[in-house]
């Protein structure tokens, strides 16, 4: 009986620590700032903003969102970056779709840009107070048209992301906190794009 009780307590503690780690990540990613700005050897400039989790304590899979941009020969492409973190292995098919319902009821269908299978079966292991916590993560990027960007910034009510297996990621928000965050990132990105960044693969090595 004591062994079963101890095992149950350990399981509960692991879940608590897992959620605390995600909560700390939420707090540390509250500011909109550029986390990467570099120019590849091919001349492609890549700019990324910090992502932020949008979650509740009951979420089994946690979604983080942010914006990024690529610039080449004066042409700018903006992306919605989505990170999914889970305590179980997670994967998404090539060209995984994302459905976004705006606050006005419009539905956007976005397709993962790389068109590659996304998968994490290994996970990242951390030990806290002797308890091992493993997190599995996949990162997806969705190219946005100017119209889609404006629709996202008008308000987001629900998101569904295509995953492998029987259950897709899906979450609905009664109060929109995402569009305000993305609007600030979009402003930060457009300001960064307007500057002349010179760099290469060897920057800050």
PDB file of C-alpha atoms in Angstrom:
ATOM      1  CA  UNK A   1       0.000   0.000   0.000  1.00  0.00           C
ATOM      2  CA  UNK A   2       2.808   2.411   0.925  1.00  0.00           C
ATOM      3  CA  UNK A   3       4.609   1.684  -2.364  1.00  0.00           C
ATOM      4  CA  UNK A   4       1.495   2.517  -4.392  1.00  0.00           C
ATOM      5  CA  UNK A   5       1.022   5.717  -2.424  1.00  0.00           C
ATOM      6  CA  UNK A   6       4.662   6.718  -2.955  1.00  0.00           C
ATOM      7  CA  UNK A   7       4.413   6.049  -6.696  1.00  0.00           C
ATOM      8  CA  UNK A   8       1.252   8.157  -6.882  1.00  0.00           C
ATOM      9  CA  UNK A   9       2.944  11.009  -5.015  1.00  0.00           C
ATOM     10  CA  UNK A  10       5.961  10.883  -7.349  1.00  0.00           C
ATOM     11  CA  UNK A  11       3.657  10.981 -10.375  1.00  0.00           C
ATOM     12  CA  UNK A  12       1.813  14.001  -9.005  1.00  0.00           C
ATOM     13  CA  UNK A  13       5.090  15.742  -8.181  1.00  0.00           C
ATOM     14  CA  UNK A  14       6.375  15.184 -11.721  1.00  0.00           C
ATOM     15  CA  UNK A  15       3.258  16.800 -13.153  1.00  0.00           C
ATOM     16  CA  UNK A  16       3.560  19.746 -10.777  1.00  0.00           C
ATOM     17  CA  UNK A  17       7.212  20.307 -11.679  1.00  0.00           C
ATOM     18  CA  UNK A  18       6.431  20.002 -15.404  1.00  0.00           C
ATOM     19  CA  UNK A  19       3.751  22.687 -15.174  1.00  0.00           C
ATOM     20  CA  UNK A  20       5.999  24.918 -13.024  1.00  0.00           C
ATOM     21  CA  UNK A  21       8.727  24.712 -15.668  1.00  0.00           C
ATOM     22  CA  UNK A  22       6.238  25.799 -18.325  1.00  0.00           C
ATOM     23  CA  UNK A  23       4.987  28.586 -16.058  1.00  0.00           C
ATOM     24  CA  UNK A  24       8.525  29.907 -15.606  1.00  0.00           C
ATOM     25  CA  UNK A  25       8.926  29.820 -19.381  1.00  0.00           C
ATOM     26  CA  UNK A  26       5.767  31.882 -19.691  1.00  0.00           C
ATOM     27  CA  UNK A  27       7.043  34.511 -17.271  1.00  0.00           C
ATOM     28  CA  UNK A  28      10.475  34.723 -18.897  1.00  0.00           C
ATOM     29  CA  UNK A  29       9.007  35.186 -22.385  1.00  0.00           C
ATOM     30  CA  UNK A  30       6.727  38.108 -21.602  1.00  0.00           C
ATOM     31  CA  UNK A  31       8.694  40.764 -23.466  1.00  0.00           C
ATOM     32  CA  UNK A  32       8.624  41.288 -27.210  1.00  0.00           C
ATOM     33  CA  UNK A  33      12.217  41.343 -28.372  1.00  0.00           C
ATOM     34  CA  UNK A  34      14.439  40.145 -31.193  1.00  0.00           C
ATOM     35  CA  UNK A  35      16.230  36.941 -30.194  1.00  0.00           C
ATOM     36  CA  UNK A  36      17.939  36.243 -33.532  1.00  0.00           C
ATOM     37  CA  UNK A  37      18.984  38.541 -36.385  1.00  0.00           C
ATOM     38  CA  UNK A  38      21.518  37.147 -38.806  1.00  0.00           C
ATOM     39  CA  UNK A  39      22.401  37.015 -42.475  1.00  0.00           C
ATOM     40  CA  UNK A  40      23.280  33.644 -43.959  1.00  0.00           C
ATOM     41  CA  UNK A  41      26.092  33.145 -46.439  1.00  0.00           C
ATOM     42  CA  UNK A  42      23.460  33.057 -49.203  1.00  0.00           C
ATOM     43  CA  UNK A  43      22.364  36.588 -48.271  1.00  0.00           C
ATOM     44  CA  UNK A  44      19.093  35.584 -46.585  1.00  0.00           C
ATOM     45  CA  UNK A  45      18.417  37.610 -43.464  1.00  0.00           C
ATOM     46  CA  UNK A  46      16.544  35.788 -40.691  1.00  0.00           C
ATOM     47  CA  UNK A  47      14.900  37.705 -37.837  1.00  0.00           C
ATOM     48  CA  UNK A  48      13.063  36.013 -34.959  1.00  0.00           C
ATOM     49  CA  UNK A  49      11.122  37.366 -31.989  1.00  0.00           C
ATOM     50  CA  UNK A  50      10.784  35.655 -28.635  1.00  0.00           C
ATOM     51  CA  UNK A  51       7.863  33.248 -28.351  1.00  0.00           C
ATOM     52  CA  UNK A  52       5.326  33.122 -25.519  1.00  0.00           C
ATOM     53  CA  UNK A  53       3.236  30.195 -24.207  1.00  0.00           C
ATOM     54  CA  UNK A  54      -0.547  30.567 -24.288  1.00  0.00           C
ATOM     55  CA  UNK A  55      -1.845  27.892 -21.966  1.00  0.00           C
ATOM     56  CA  UNK A  56      -3.845  26.864 -18.950  1.00  0.00           C
ATOM     57  CA  UNK A  57      -2.772  24.452 -16.215  1.00  0.00           C
ATOM     58  CA  UNK A  58      -4.975  21.683 -17.638  1.00  0.00           C
ATOM     59  CA  UNK A  59      -3.240  21.652 -21.035  1.00  0.00           C
ATOM     60  CA  UNK A  60      -1.522  18.369 -21.877  1.00  0.00           C
ATOM     61  CA  UNK A  61       0.177  20.026 -24.857  1.00  0.00           C
ATOM     62  CA  UNK A  62       1.395  23.609 -24.469  1.00  0.00           C
ATOM     63  CA  UNK A  63       1.404  26.023 -27.406  1.00  0.00           C
ATOM     64  CA  UNK A  64       3.887  28.889 -27.698  1.00  0.00           C
ATOM     65  CA  UNK A  65       3.597  31.481 -30.466  1.00  0.00           C
ATOM     66  CA  UNK A  66       5.864  34.138 -31.933  1.00  0.00           C
ATOM     67  CA  UNK A  67       6.652  35.929 -35.189  1.00  0.00           C
ATOM     68  CA  UNK A  68       9.681  35.846 -37.443  1.00  0.00           C
ATOM     69  CA  UNK A  69      10.678  37.195 -40.847  1.00  0.00           C
ATOM     70  CA  UNK A  70      13.035  36.460 -43.717  1.00  0.00           C
ATOM     71  CA  UNK A  71      14.412  39.197 -45.954  1.00  0.00           C
ATOM     72  CA  UNK A  72      16.079  38.763 -49.346  1.00  0.00           C
ATOM     73  CA  UNK A  73      16.654  41.425 -52.014  1.00  0.00           C
ATOM     74  CA  UNK A  74      14.073  43.730 -50.450  1.00  0.00           C
ATOM     75  CA  UNK A  75      11.392  41.027 -50.277  1.00  0.00           C
ATOM     76  CA  UNK A  76      10.000  40.272 -46.795  1.00  0.00           C
ATOM     77  CA  UNK A  77       8.207  37.105 -45.704  1.00  0.00           C
ATOM     78  CA  UNK A  78       6.599  36.976 -42.267  1.00  0.00           C
ATOM     79  CA  UNK A  79       5.980  33.741 -40.345  1.00  0.00           C
ATOM     80  CA  UNK A  80       3.838  32.639 -37.428  1.00  0.00           C
ATOM     81  CA  UNK A  81       6.073  30.334 -35.374  1.00  0.00           C
ATOM     82  CA  UNK A  82       4.354  27.665 -33.277  1.00  0.00           C
ATOM     83  CA  UNK A  83       6.053  25.482 -30.678  1.00  0.00           C
ATOM     84  CA  UNK A  84       4.225  22.527 -29.119  1.00  0.00           C
ATOM     85  CA  UNK A  85       5.600  21.038 -25.898  1.00  0.00           C
ATOM     86  CA  UNK A  86       4.340  17.786 -24.389  1.00  0.00           C
ATOM     87  CA  UNK A  87       5.258  15.280 -21.685  1.00  0.00           C
ATOM     88  CA  UNK A  88       4.776  12.539 -24.309  1.00  0.00           C
ATOM     89  CA  UNK A  89       6.433  12.005 -27.729  1.00  0.00           C
ATOM     90  CA  UNK A  90       4.844  14.303 -30.304  1.00  0.00           C
ATOM     91  CA  UNK A  91       4.866  14.537 -34.101  1.00  0.00           C
ATOM     92  CA  UNK A  92       3.090  16.288 -36.958  1.00  0.00           C
ATOM     93  CA  UNK A  93       2.767  15.293 -40.631  1.00  0.00           C
ATOM     94  CA  UNK A  94       4.553  17.078 -43.461  1.00  0.00           C
ATOM     95  CA  UNK A  95       2.730  20.285 -44.284  1.00  0.00           C
ATOM     96  CA  UNK A  96       0.831  20.157 -40.996  1.00  0.00           C
ATOM     97  CA  UNK A  97      -2.191  22.452 -41.143  1.00  0.00           C
ATOM     98  CA  UNK A  98      -3.184  25.100 -38.638  1.00  0.00           C
ATOM     99  CA  UNK A  99      -6.721  26.417 -38.417  1.00  0.00           C
ATOM    100  CA  UNK A 100      -7.163  29.802 -36.784  1.00  0.00           C
ATOM    101  CA  UNK A 101     -10.576  31.213 -35.933  1.00  0.00           C
ATOM    102  CA  UNK A 102     -10.513  34.972 -35.490  1.00  0.00           C
ATOM    103  CA  UNK A 103     -12.628  36.885 -33.003  1.00  0.00           C
ATOM    104  CA  UNK A 104     -14.924  37.899 -35.885  1.00  0.00           C
ATOM    105  CA  UNK A 105     -15.494  34.255 -36.872  1.00  0.00           C
ATOM    106  CA  UNK A 106     -13.245  34.087 -39.936  1.00  0.00           C
ATOM    107  CA  UNK A 107     -11.216  30.879 -40.345  1.00  0.00           C
ATOM    108  CA  UNK A 108      -7.642  30.913 -41.673  1.00  0.00           C
ATOM    109  CA  UNK A 109      -6.001  27.749 -42.990  1.00  0.00           C
ATOM    110  CA  UNK A 110      -2.201  27.856 -42.745  1.00  0.00           C
ATOM    111  CA  UNK A 111       0.284  25.198 -43.902  1.00  0.00           C
ATOM    112  CA  UNK A 112       3.628  24.411 -42.252  1.00  0.00           C
ATOM    113  CA  UNK A 113       6.309  26.034 -44.406  1.00  0.00           C
ATOM    114  CA  UNK A 114       9.059  23.392 -44.400  1.00  0.00           C
ATOM    115  CA  UNK A 115       6.697  20.641 -45.586  1.00  0.00           C
ATOM    116  CA  UNK A 116       8.695  18.146 -43.524  1.00  0.00           C
ATOM    117  CA  UNK A 117       7.543  15.678 -40.892  1.00  0.00           C
ATOM    118  CA  UNK A 118       8.019  17.200 -37.430  1.00  0.00           C
ATOM    119  CA  UNK A 119       8.812  14.779 -34.631  1.00  0.00           C
ATOM    120  CA  UNK A 120      10.396  14.499 -31.193  1.00  0.00           C
ATOM    121  CA  UNK A 121      10.696  11.004 -29.766  1.00  0.00           C
ATOM    122  CA  UNK A 122      13.787  11.722 -27.645  1.00  0.00           C
ATOM    123  CA  UNK A 123      12.791  14.694 -25.542  1.00  0.00           C
ATOM    124  CA  UNK A 124      14.760  17.020 -23.311  1.00  0.00           C
ATOM    125  CA  UNK A 125      15.498  15.599 -19.863  1.00  0.00           C
ATOM    126  CA  UNK A 126      15.890  17.700 -16.732  1.00  0.00           C
ATOM    127  CA  UNK A 127      16.286  16.607 -13.128  1.00  0.00           C
ATOM    128  CA  UNK A 128      14.748  18.757 -10.409  1.00  0.00           C
ATOM    129  CA  UNK A 129      15.143  17.690  -6.789  1.00  0.00           C
ATOM    130  CA  UNK A 130      15.893  14.175  -7.974  1.00  0.00           C
ATOM    131  CA  UNK A 131      12.748  13.907 -10.094  1.00  0.00           C
ATOM    132  CA  UNK A 132      13.329  13.447 -13.824  1.00  0.00           C
ATOM    133  CA  UNK A 133      11.080  15.510 -16.103  1.00  0.00           C
ATOM    134  CA  UNK A 134      11.094  14.970 -19.865  1.00  0.00           C
ATOM    135  CA  UNK A 135       9.632  17.416 -22.389  1.00  0.00           C
ATOM    136  CA  UNK A 136       9.055  16.647 -26.079  1.00  0.00           C
ATOM    137  CA  UNK A 137       8.962  19.619 -28.463  1.00  0.00           C
ATOM    138  CA  UNK A 138       8.231  20.331 -32.122  1.00  0.00           C
ATOM    139  CA  UNK A 139       8.588  23.674 -33.924  1.00  0.00           C
ATOM    140  CA  UNK A 140       6.489  24.702 -36.908  1.00  0.00           C
ATOM    141  CA  UNK A 141       6.542  27.834 -39.072  1.00  0.00           C
ATOM    142  CA  UNK A 142       3.587  29.157 -41.069  1.00  0.00           C
ATOM    143  CA  UNK A 143       4.138  31.704 -43.862  1.00  0.00           C
ATOM    144  CA  UNK A 144       1.682  34.618 -43.716  1.00  0.00           C
ATOM    145  CA  UNK A 145       0.305  36.878 -46.406  1.00  0.00           C
ATOM    146  CA  UNK A 146      -0.303  40.524 -45.512  1.00  0.00           C
ATOM    147  CA  UNK A 147      -4.041  39.800 -45.329  1.00  0.00           C
ATOM    148  CA  UNK A 148      -3.547  36.811 -43.021  1.00  0.00           C
ATOM    149  CA  UNK A 149      -1.289  38.855 -40.759  1.00  0.00           C
ATOM    150  CA  UNK A 150      -3.967  41.525 -40.388  1.00  0.00           C
ATOM    151  CA  UNK A 151      -6.595  38.865 -39.666  1.00  0.00           C
ATOM    152  CA  UNK A 152      -4.416  37.399 -36.898  1.00  0.00           C
ATOM    153  CA  UNK A 153      -3.882  40.821 -35.383  1.00  0.00           C
ATOM    154  CA  UNK A 154      -7.651  41.469 -35.363  1.00  0.00           C
ATOM    155  CA  UNK A 155      -8.191  38.833 -32.652  1.00  0.00           C
ATOM    156  CA  UNK A 156      -7.749  35.075 -32.144  1.00  0.00           C
ATOM    157  CA  UNK A 157     -10.428  32.875 -30.584  1.00  0.00           C
ATOM    158  CA  UNK A 158      -9.372  29.311 -31.411  1.00  0.00           C
ATOM    159  CA  UNK A 159      -6.457  27.343 -32.869  1.00  0.00           C
ATOM    160  CA  UNK A 160      -6.228  23.773 -34.121  1.00  0.00           C
ATOM    161  CA  UNK A 161      -2.928  22.215 -35.269  1.00  0.00           C
ATOM    162  CA  UNK A 162      -2.709  18.945 -37.161  1.00  0.00           C
ATOM    163  CA  UNK A 163      -0.766  16.210 -35.352  1.00  0.00           C
ATOM    164  CA  UNK A 164      -0.093  12.560 -36.012  1.00  0.00           C
ATOM    165  CA  UNK A 165      -2.215  10.115 -34.039  1.00  0.00           C
ATOM    166  CA  UNK A 166      -5.815  10.318 -32.927  1.00  0.00           C
ATOM    167  CA  UNK A 167      -5.739  13.753 -31.286  1.00  0.00           C
ATOM    168  CA  UNK A 168      -4.862  17.110 -32.816  1.00  0.00           C
ATOM    169  CA  UNK A 169      -3.873  20.129 -30.753  1.00  0.00           C
ATOM    170  CA  UNK A 170      -6.891  22.349 -30.167  1.00  0.00           C
ATOM    171  CA  UNK A 171      -7.555  25.238 -27.806  1.00  0.00           C
ATOM    172  CA  UNK A 172     -10.161  27.964 -27.533  1.00  0.00           C
ATOM    173  CA  UNK A 173      -9.694  31.217 -25.629  1.00  0.00           C
ATOM    174  CA  UNK A 174     -12.616  33.115 -24.096  1.00  0.00           C
ATOM    175  CA  UNK A 175     -10.430  36.200 -23.822  1.00  0.00           C
ATOM    176  CA  UNK A 176      -7.991  36.994 -26.600  1.00  0.00           C
ATOM    177  CA  UNK A 177      -4.471  37.660 -25.338  1.00  0.00           C
ATOM    178  CA  UNK A 178      -2.636  36.425 -28.420  1.00  0.00           C
ATOM    179  CA  UNK A 179      -3.337  39.146 -30.989  1.00  0.00           C
ATOM    180  CA  UNK A 180      -2.070  41.931 -28.723  1.00  0.00           C
ATOM    181  CA  UNK A 181       1.172  40.045 -28.172  1.00  0.00           C
ATOM    182  CA  UNK A 182       1.591  39.376 -31.901  1.00  0.00           C
ATOM    183  CA  UNK A 183       0.816  43.021 -32.749  1.00  0.00           C
ATOM    184  CA  UNK A 184       3.726  44.163 -30.581  1.00  0.00           C
ATOM    185  CA  UNK A 185       6.011  41.562 -32.166  1.00  0.00           C
ATOM    186  CA  UNK A 186       4.919  42.616 -35.654  1.00  0.00           C
ATOM    187  CA  UNK A 187       5.828  46.218 -34.835  1.00  0.00           C
ATOM    188  CA  UNK A 188       9.195  45.075 -33.467  1.00  0.00           C
ATOM    189  CA  UNK A 189       9.843  43.005 -36.602  1.00  0.00           C
ATOM    190  CA  UNK A 190       8.893  45.733 -39.068  1.00  0.00           C
ATOM    191  CA  UNK A 191      11.229  48.127 -37.271  1.00  0.00           C
ATOM    192  CA  UNK A 192      14.040  45.561 -37.433  1.00  0.00           C
ATOM    193  CA  UNK A 193      13.395  44.886 -41.129  1.00  0.00           C
ATOM    194  CA  UNK A 194      13.738  48.610 -41.835  1.00  0.00           C
ATOM    195  CA  UNK A 195      17.293  48.610 -40.485  1.00  0.00           C
ATOM    196  CA  UNK A 196      20.370  47.500 -42.415  1.00  0.00           C
ATOM    197  CA  UNK A 197      21.695  44.328 -40.842  1.00  0.00           C
ATOM    198  CA  UNK A 198      25.085  43.141 -41.970  1.00  0.00           C
ATOM    199  CA  UNK A 199      26.260  39.753 -40.843  1.00  0.00           C
ATOM    200  CA  UNK A 200      27.228  36.260 -41.803  1.00  0.00           C
ATOM    201  CA  UNK A 201      27.435  32.699 -40.534  1.00  0.00           C
ATOM    202  CA  UNK A 202      30.426  33.649 -38.359  1.00  0.00           C
ATOM    203  CA  UNK A 203      28.661  36.475 -36.458  1.00  0.00           C
ATOM    204  CA  UNK A 204      29.253  36.431 -32.687  1.00  0.00           C
ATOM    205  CA  UNK A 205      31.179  33.138 -32.837  1.00  0.00           C
TER     206      UNK A 205
END
